[in-house]
Coordinates of C-alpha atoms and ligand atoms in Angstrom, one line a residue:
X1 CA -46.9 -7.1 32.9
X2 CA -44.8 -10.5 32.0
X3 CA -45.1 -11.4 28.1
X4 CA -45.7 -14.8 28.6
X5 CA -46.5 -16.9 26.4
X6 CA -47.5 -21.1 26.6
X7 CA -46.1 -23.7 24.1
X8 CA -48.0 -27.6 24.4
X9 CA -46.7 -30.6 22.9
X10 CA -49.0 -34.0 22.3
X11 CA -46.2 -36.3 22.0
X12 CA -47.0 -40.1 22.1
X13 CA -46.5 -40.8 25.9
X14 CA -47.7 -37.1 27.1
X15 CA -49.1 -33.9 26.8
X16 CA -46.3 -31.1 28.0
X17 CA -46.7 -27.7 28.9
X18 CA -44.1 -24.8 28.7
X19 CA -44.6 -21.4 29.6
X20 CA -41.8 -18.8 28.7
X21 CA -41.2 -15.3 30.1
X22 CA -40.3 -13.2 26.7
X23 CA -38.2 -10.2 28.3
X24 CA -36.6 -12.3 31.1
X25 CA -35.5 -15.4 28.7
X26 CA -36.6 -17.9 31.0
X27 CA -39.2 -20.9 31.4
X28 CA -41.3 -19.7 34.2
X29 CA -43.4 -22.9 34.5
X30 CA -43.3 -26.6 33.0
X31 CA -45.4 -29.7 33.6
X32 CA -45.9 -33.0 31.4
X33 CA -49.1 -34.8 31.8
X34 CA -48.3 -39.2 31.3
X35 CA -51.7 -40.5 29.4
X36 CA -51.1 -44.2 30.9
X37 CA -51.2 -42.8 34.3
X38 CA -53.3 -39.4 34.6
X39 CA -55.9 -41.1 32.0
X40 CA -56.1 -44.9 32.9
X41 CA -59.5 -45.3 31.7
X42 CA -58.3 -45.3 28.2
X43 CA -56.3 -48.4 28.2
X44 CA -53.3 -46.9 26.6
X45 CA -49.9 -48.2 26.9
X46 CA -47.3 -45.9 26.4
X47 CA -50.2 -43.9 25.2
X48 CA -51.0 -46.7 22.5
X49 CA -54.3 -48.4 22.6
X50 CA -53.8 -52.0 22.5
X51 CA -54.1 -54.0 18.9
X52 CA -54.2 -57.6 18.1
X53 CA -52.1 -56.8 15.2
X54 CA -48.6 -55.6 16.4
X55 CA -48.4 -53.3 13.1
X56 CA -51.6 -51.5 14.1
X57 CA -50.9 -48.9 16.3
X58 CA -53.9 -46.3 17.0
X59 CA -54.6 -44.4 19.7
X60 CA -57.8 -41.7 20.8
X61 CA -58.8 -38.2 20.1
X62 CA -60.6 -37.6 23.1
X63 CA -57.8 -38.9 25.1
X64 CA -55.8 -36.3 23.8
X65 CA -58.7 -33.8 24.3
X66 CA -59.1 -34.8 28.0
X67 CA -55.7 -34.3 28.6
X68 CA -55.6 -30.8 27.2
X69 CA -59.0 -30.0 29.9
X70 CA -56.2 -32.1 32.8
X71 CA -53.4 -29.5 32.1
X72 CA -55.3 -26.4 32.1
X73 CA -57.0 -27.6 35.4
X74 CA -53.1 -28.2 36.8
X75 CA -51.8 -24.9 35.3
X76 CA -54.8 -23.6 36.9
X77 CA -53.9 -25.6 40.3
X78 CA -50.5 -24.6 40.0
X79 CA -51.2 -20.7 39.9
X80 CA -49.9 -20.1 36.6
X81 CA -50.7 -16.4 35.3
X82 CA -53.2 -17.7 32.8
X83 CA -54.5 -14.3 32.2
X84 CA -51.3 -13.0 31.1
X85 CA -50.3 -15.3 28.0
X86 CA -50.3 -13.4 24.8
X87 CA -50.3 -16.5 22.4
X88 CA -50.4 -20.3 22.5
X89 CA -48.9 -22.5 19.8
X90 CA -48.0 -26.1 20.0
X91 CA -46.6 -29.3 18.7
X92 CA -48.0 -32.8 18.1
X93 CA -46.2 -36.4 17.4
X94 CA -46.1 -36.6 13.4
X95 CA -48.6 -38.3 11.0
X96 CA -51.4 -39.3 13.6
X97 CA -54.7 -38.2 12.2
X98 CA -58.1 -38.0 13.3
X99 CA -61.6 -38.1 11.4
X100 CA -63.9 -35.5 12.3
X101 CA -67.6 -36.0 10.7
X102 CA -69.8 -32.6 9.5
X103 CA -71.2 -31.9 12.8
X104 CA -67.5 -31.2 13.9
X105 CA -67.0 -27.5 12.9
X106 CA -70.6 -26.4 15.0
X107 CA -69.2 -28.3 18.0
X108 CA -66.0 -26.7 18.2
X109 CA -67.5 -23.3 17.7
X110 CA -69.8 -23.8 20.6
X111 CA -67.6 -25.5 23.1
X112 CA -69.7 -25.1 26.7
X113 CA -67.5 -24.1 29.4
X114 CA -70.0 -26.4 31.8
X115 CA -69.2 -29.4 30.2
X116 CA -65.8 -31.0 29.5
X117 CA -63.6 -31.1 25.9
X118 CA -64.7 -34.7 26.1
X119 CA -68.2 -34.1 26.6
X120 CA -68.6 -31.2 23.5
X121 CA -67.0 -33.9 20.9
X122 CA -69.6 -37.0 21.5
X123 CA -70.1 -37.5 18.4
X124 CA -67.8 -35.5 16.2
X125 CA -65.5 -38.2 15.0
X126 CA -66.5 -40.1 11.6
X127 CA -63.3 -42.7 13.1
X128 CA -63.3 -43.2 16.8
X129 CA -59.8 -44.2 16.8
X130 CA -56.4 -42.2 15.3
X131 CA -53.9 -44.5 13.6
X132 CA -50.5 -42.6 15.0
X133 CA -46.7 -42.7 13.8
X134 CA -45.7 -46.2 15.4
X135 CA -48.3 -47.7 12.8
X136 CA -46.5 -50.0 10.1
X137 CA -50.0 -51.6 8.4
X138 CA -49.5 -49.6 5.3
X139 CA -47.3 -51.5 3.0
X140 CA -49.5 -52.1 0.1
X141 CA -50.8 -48.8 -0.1
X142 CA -47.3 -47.2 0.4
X143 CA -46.7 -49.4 -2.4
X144 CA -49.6 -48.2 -4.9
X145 CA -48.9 -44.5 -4.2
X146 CA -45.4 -44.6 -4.5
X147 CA -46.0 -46.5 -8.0
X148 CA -48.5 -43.9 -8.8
X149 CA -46.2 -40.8 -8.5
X150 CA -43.1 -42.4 -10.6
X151 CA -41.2 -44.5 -7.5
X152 CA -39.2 -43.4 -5.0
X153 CA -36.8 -40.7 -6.1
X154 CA -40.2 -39.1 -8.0
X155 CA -42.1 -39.3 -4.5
X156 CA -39.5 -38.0 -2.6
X157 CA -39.0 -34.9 -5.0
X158 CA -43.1 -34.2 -5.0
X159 CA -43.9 -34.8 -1.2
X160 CA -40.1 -34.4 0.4
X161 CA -40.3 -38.3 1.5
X162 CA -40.9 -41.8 -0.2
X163 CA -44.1 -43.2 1.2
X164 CA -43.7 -44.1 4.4
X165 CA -46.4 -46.8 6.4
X166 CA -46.7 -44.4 9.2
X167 CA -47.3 -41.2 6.9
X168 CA -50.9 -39.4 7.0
X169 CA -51.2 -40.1 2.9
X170 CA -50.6 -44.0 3.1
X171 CA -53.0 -44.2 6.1
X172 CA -56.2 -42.2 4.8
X173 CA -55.7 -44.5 1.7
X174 CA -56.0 -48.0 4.2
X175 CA -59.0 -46.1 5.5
X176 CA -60.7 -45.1 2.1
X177 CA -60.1 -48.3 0.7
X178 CA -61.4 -50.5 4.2
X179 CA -64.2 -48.3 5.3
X180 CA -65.6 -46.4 2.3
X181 CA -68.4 -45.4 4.3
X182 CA -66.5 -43.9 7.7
X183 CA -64.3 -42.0 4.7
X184 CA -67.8 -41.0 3.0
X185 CA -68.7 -39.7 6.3
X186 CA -65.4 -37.9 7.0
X187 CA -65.9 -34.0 6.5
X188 CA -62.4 -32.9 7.9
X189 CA -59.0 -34.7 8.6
X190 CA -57.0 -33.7 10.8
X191 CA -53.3 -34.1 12.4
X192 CA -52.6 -34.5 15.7
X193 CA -51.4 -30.8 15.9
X194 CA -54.0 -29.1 14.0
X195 CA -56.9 -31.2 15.9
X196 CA -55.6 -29.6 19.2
X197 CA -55.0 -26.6 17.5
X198 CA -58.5 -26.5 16.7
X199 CA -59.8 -26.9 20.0
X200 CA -57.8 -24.2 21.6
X201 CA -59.3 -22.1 18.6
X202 CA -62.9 -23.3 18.1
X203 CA -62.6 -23.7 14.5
X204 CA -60.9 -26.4 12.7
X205 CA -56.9 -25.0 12.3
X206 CA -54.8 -25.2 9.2
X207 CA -52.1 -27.9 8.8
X208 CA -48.6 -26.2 9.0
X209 CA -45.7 -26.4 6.5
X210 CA -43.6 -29.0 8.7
X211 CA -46.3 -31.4 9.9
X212 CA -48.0 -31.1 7.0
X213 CA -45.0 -32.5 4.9
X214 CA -45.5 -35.7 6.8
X215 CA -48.5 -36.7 5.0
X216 CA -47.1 -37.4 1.5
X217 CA -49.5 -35.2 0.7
X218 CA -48.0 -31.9 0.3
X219 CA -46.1 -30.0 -2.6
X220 CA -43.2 -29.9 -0.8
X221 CA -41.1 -26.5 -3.0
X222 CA -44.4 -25.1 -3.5
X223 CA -46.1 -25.4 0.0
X224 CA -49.7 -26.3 -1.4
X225 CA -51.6 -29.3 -1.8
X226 CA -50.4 -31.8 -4.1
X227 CA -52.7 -32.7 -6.9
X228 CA -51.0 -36.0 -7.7
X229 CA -50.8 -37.2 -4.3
X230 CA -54.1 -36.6 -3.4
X231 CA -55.5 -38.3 -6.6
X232 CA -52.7 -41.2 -5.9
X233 CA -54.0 -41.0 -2.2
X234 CA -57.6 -41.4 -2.0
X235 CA -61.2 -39.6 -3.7
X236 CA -62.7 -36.4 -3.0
X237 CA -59.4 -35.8 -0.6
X238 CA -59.0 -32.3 -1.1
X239 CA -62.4 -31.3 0.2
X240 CA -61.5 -33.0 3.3
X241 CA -58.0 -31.4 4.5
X242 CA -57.9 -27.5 5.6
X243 CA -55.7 -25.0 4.3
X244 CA -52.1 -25.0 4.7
X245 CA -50.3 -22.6 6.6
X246 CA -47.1 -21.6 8.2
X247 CA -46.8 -23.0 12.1
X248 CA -47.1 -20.0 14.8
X249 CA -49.6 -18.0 12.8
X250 CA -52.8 -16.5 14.4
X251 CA -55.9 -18.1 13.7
X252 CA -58.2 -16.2 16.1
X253 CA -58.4 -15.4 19.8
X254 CA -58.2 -18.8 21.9
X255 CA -62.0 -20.2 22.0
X256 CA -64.3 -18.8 24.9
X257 CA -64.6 -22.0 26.9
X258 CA -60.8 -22.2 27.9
X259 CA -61.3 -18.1 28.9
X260 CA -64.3 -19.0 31.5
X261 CA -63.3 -22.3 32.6
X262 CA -59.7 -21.5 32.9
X263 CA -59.2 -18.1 32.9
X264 CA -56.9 -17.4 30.2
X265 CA -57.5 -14.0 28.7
X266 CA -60.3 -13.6 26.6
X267 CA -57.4 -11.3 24.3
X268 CA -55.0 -14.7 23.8
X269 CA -54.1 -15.8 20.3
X270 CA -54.8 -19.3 19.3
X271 CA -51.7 -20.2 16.5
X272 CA -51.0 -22.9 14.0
X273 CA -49.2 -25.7 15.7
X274 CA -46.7 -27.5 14.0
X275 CA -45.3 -31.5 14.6
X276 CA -42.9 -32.2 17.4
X277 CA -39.7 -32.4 15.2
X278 CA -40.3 -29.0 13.2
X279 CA -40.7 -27.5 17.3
X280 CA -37.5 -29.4 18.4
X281 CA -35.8 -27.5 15.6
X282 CA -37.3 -24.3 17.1
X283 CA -36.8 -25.7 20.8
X284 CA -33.0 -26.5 19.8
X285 CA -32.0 -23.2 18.1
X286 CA -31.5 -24.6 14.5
X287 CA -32.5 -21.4 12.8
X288 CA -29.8 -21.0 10.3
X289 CA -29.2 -23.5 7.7
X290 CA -25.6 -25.6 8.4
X291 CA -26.9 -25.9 12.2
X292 CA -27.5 -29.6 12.7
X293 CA -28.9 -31.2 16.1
X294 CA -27.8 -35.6 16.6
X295 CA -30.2 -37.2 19.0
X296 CA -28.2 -40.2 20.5
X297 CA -31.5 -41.9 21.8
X298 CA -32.8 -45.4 21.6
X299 CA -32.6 -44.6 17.8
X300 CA -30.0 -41.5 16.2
X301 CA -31.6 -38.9 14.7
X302 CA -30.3 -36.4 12.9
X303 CA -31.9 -33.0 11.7
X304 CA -31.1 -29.6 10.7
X305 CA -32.4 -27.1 8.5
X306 CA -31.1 -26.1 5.2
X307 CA -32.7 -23.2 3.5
X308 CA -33.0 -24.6 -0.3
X309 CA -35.0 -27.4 -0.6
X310 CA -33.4 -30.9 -1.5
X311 CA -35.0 -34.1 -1.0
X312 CA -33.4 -37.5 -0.9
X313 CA -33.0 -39.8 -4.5
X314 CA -32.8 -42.8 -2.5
X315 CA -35.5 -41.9 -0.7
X316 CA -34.8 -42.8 3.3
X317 CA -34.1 -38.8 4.8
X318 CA -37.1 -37.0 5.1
X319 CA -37.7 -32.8 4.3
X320 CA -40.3 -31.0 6.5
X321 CA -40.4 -27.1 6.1
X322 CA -38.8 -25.7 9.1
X323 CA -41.0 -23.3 11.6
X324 CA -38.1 -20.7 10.5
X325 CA -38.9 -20.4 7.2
X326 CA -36.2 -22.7 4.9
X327 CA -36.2 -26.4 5.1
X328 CA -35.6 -29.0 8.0
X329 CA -34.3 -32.6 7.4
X330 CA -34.9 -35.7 9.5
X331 CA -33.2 -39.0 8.9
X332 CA -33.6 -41.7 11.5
X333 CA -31.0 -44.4 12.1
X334 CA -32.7 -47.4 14.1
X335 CA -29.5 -49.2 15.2
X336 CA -28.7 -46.0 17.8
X337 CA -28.3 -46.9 21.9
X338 CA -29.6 -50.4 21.8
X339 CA -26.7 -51.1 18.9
X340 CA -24.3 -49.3 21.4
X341 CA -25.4 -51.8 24.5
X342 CA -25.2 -54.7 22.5
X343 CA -21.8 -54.5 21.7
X344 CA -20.2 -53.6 25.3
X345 CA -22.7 -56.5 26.4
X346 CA -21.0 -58.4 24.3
X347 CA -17.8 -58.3 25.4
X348 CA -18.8 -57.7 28.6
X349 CA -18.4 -54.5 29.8
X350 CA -19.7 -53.5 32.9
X351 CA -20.3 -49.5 31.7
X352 CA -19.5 -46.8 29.1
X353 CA -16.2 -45.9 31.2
X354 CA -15.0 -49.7 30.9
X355 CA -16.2 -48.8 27.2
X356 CA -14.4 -45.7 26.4
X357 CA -10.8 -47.0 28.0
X358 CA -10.8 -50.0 25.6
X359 CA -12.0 -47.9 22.7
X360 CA -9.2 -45.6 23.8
X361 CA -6.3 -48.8 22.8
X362 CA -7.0 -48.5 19.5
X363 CA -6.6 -45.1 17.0
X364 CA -9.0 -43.6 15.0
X365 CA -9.7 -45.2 11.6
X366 CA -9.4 -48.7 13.3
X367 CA -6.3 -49.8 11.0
X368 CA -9.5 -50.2 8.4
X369 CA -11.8 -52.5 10.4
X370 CA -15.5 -51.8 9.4
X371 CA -18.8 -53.2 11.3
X372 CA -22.2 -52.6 10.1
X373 CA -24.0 -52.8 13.2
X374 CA -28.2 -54.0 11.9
X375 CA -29.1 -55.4 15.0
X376 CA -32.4 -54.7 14.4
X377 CA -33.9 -53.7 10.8
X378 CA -32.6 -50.3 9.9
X379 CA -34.2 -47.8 8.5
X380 CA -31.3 -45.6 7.0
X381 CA -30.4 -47.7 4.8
X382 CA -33.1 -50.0 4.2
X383 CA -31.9 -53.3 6.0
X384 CA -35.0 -55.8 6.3
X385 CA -33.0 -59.0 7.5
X386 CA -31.2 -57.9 10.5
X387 CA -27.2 -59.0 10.7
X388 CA -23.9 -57.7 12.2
X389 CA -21.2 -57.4 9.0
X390 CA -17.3 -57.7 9.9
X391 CA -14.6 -56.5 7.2
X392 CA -11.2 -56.8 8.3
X393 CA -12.4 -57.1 12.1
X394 CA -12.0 -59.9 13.9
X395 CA -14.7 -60.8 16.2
X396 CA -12.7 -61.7 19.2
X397 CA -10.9 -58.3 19.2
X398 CA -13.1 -56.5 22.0
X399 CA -11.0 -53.2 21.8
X400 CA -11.6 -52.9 18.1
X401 CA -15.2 -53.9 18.1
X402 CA -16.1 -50.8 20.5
X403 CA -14.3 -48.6 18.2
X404 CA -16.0 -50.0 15.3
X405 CA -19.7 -49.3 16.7
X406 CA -18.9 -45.6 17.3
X407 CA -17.0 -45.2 13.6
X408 CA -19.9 -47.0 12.1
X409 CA -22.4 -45.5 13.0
X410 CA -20.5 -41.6 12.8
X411 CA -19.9 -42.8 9.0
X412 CA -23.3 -43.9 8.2
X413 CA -24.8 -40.1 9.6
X414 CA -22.1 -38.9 7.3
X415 CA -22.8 -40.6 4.4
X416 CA -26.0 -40.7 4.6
X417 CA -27.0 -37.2 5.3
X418 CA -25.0 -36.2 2.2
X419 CA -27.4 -35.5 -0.1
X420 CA -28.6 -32.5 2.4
X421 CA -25.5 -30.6 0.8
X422 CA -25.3 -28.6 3.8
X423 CA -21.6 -28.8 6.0
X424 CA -22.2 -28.9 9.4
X425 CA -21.2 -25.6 11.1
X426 CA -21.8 -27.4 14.5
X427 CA -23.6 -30.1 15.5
X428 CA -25.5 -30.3 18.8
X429 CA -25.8 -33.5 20.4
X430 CA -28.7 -34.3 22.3
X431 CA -30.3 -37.4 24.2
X432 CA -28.9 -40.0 26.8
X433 CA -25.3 -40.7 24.7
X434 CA -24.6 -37.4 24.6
X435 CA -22.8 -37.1 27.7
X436 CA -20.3 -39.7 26.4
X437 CA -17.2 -38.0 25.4
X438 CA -15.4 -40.8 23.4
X439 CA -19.1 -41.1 21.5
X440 CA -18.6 -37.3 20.8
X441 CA -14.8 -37.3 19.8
X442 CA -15.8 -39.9 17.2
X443 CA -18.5 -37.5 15.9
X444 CA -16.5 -34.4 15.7
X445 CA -13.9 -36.3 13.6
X446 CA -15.8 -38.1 11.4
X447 CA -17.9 -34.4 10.9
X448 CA -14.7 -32.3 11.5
X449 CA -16.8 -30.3 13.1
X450 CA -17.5 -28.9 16.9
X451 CA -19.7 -30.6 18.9
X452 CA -21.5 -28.9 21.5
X453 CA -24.1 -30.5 24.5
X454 CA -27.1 -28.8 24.9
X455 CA -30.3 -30.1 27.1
X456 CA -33.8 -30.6 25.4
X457 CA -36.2 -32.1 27.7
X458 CA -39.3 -30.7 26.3
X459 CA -37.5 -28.8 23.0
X460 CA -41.1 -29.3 21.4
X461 CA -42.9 -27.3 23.7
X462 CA -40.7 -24.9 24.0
X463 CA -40.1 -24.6 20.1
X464 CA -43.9 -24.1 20.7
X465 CA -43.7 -21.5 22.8
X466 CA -41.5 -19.6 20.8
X467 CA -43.9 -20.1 18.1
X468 CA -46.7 -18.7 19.9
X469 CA -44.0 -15.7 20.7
X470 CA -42.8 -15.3 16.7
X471 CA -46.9 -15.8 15.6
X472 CA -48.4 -13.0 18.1
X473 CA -45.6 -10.5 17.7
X474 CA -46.2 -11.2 13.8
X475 CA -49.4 -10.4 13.8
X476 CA -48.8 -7.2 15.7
X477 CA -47.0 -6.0 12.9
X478 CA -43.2 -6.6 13.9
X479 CA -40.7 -8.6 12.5
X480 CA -39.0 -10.8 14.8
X481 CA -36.0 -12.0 14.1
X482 CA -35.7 -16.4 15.0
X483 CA -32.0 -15.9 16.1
X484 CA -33.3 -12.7 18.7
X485 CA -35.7 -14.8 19.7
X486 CA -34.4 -18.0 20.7
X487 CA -31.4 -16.5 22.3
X488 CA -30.9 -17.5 26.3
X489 CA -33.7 -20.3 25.7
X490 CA -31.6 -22.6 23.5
X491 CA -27.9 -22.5 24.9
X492 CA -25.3 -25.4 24.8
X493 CA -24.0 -27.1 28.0
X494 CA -21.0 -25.0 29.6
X495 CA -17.9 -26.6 29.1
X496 CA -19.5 -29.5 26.6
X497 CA -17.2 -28.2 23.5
X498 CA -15.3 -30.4 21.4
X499 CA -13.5 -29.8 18.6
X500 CA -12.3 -32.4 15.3
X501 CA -8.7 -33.5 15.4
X502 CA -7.4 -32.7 11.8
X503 CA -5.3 -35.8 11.5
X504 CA -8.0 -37.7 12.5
X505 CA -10.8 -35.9 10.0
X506 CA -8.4 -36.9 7.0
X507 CA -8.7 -40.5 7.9
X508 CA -12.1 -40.7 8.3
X509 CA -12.5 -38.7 5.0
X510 CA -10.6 -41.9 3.5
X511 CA -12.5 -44.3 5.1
X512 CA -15.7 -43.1 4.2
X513 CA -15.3 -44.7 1.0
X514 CA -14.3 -48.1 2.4
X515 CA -17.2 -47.8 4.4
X516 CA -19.6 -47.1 1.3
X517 CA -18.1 -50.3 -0.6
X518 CA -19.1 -52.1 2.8
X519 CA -22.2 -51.5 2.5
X520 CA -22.9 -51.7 -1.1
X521 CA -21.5 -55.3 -0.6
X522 CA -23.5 -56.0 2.6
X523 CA -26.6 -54.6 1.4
X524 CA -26.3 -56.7 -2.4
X525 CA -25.9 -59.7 -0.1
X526 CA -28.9 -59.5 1.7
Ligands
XUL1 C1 -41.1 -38.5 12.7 C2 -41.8 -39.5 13.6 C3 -41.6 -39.4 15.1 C4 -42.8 -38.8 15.7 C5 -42.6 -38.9 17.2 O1 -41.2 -38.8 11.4 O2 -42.4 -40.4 13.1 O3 -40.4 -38.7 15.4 O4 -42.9 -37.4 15.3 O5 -43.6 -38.2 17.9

């Protein structure tokens, strides 16, 4: 009989499925649910529910519980072995949280197989909606914790982040503060991961180590609930959050109503989940510290782990515990692919080819030209008014201006992953730039380091799955080994290698500082 094993991931937009064949290496089966379109009657959009305040952003619990009932029925549909998955683990967008009331734990531990997930919870929730990661309402109390825990180098050194709006702490606060009765009411909160975790278990699921330093809430060296934060946070706050745990370990066997309605075994483990980053890191084969992953998406991000544990003094990366054991980092430039477009729409170029034979005029370094490219407000660094900064560039010079974007934005990752204190081995880049070899050239220099392709669609869930496969062979007293396990699920494109030119590294190592004193003088200017 197959190992197989099933990894889910409640991302924003969807609910995904992977299922993975242990001894053959391969994804047997995958399938992505949208919540706009397979649940309409929710009124999400891009699984939001809509908010006359654009800095609210919440969305619903049970929508997220219907469409766990929607992809078993399609797994079921699609003739997936159901009965043969050891384990299930699973990922869920980061800081979303949902209020469960004290009839919540008796519900989930009598889920009817005759009636649907969204049937069993009427009447679980204590709030009916879950403020999720796109949220921004939180200033003031981001503010008032921060300023309770010593600022934001303090903050980041307790928790592994500065406060953050969209973080789980900052959020519970708003909600303590503005409906002291709902809070009153609330027996258990809840992520996003550990909410479906606790449905697939029947009993509410511990918060992992990765997801659960999202929150501002954990002790991020020790792994434990953080006294300070939760007195900075909001009363009787401890009673209210479950045990902390590592992602991928069993909590029981998976809950009786997905066994009868579905068929699943009634043998299969029910595991920790973790948040979608800490199962992309998983999902992408990060497992030893040095191995770093760039997402060249709508935004960059970049992440890798690092196995001692060192926050960020100026506060804008932010550490999770990796799934792996070790650390993981994520640092999220804002400015990534719509930065990129503005500039060749600027000069009008018709597409990144027309792009990358101008940029190709010019040699690295730029003769010293630097353009600090805040098209939008940036997170990394902290850039509120929005501007485009020119030193020693002239604006009409087209060919220098594409070069500058790329160096720019290379630099900034550089500079402002420092702190990590981990050199890149390799980096992996991911997303919709990363088939742009001009892009990736500029990387490797600035780095002077390989860079290697590799393909995530779905990383999280299948992170997840490999979770599910580390948790259940764990618990059968083995010792899997991350970099056994992952191998043949997580390998770079054929062909996508390439490697730092030396000359080149040694110029970009000079013009790092130029860049810093850039921005220093930018950012004192705005
Ligand atoms: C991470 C974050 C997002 C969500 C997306 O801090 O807010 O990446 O996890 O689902």
């Amino acid at each position: 009989m197959a190992r197989l094993f099933l990894g889910l991931d409640s991302s924003t937009q969807s609910l995904s499925a992977v299922v993975i064949d242990l001894d053959s290496r391969t994804v047997v089966y995958e399938k992505s649910l949208n919540f706009d379109r397979a649940l309409p009657g929710y009124k999400t959009q891009n699984g939001v529910l809509p908010h006359r305040d654009p800095l609210v952003k919440h969305s619903s619990p049970l929508l997220w519980a219907d469409a766990l009932d929607q992809i078993f029925a399609a797994m079921k549909a699609d003739g997936v072995a159901l009965g043969e998955i050891l384990a299930i683990s699973g990922s869920g967008q980061q800081h979303g949280s949902v209020y469960l009331n004290r009839t919540a734990a008796a519900a989930l531990k009598g889920l009817n197989p005759k009636k649907s997930l969204v049937q069993n919870l009427r009447g679980v929730f204590a709030r009916k909606t879950s403020p999720i990661w796109m949220d921004s309402s939180t200033a003031a109390e981001c503010a008032e914790i921060r300023q309770k825990l010593g600022g934001i180098k303090a903050t980041a050194a307790a928790t592994g982040s500065d406060a953050f709006e969209r973080f789980t702490g900052p959020q519970i606060r708003k909600f303590a503060k503005t409906e002291p009765a709902a809070y009153a009411e609330t027996a258990q909160i809840a992520l996003v991961s550990s909410f479906m975790a606790s449905l697939l278990a029947g009993k509410i699921a511990p918060i992992d180590y990765g997801d659960g330093a999202g929150m501002n809430l954990m002790d991020i060296r020790k792994k434990v609930w953080h006294a300070g934060a939760l007195t900075a946070t909001a009363p009787k706050l401890k009673a209210k959050l479950p045990p902390l745990a590592p992602a991928g370990k069993v909590i029981g066997k998976v809950s009786s109503y997905f066994v009868q309605k579905y068929g699943l075994n009634a043998e299969a483990l029910a595991t920790v989940w973790t948040g979608d980053n800490p199962a992309s890191v998983i999902g992408l084969g990060l497992i030893k510290s040095g191995q770093v992953a760039i997402s060249l998406g709508t935004s960059d991000t970049f992440f890798g782990s690092m196995a001692k544990c060192q926050t960020d003094a100026r506060g804008e990366g932010h550490v999770f515990g990796s799934p792996a054991g070790g650390y993981m980092t994520l640092i999220c430039f804002k400015n990534g692919s719509l930065a990129r477009e503005k500039v060749r729409e600027l000069y009008g170029l018709k597409d990144w080819n027309a792009f990358g034979k101008l940029l190709a005029k010019t040699k690295p370094g730029n003769n010293g030209a630097i353009l600090l490219p805040w098209f939008d407000a940036e997170i990394v660094p902290r850039v509120n008014r929005p501007g485009i900064h020119r030193f020693d560039l002239a604006e009409k010079d087209a060919a220098a201006n594409a070069r500058a974007i790329f160096e720019a934005q290379m630099l900034s990752m550089r500079r402002h992953s420092a702190w990590m204190k981990v050199a890149p081995e390799c980096i992996f880049a991911t997303g919709g730039a990363s088939n742009d070899r001009a892009l990736l050239q500029v990387l490797a220099d600035v780095m002077n380091c390989r860079v290697l392709c590799i393909e995530v669609s779905k990383s999280a869930a299948l992170g997840a799955a490999l979770l599910a496969a580390h948790g259940c062979l764990t618990a059968a007293g083995e010792k899997p080994q991350w970099s056994k396990l992952v191998a043949g699920f997580t390998n770079p494109v054929a062909g996508s290698e390439v490697r730092p030119d030396k000359k080149a590294a040694k110029i970009y190592d000079r013009l790092l500082e130029k860049f810093a004193e850039c921005e220093q003088t930018a950012l004192a200017g705005l």
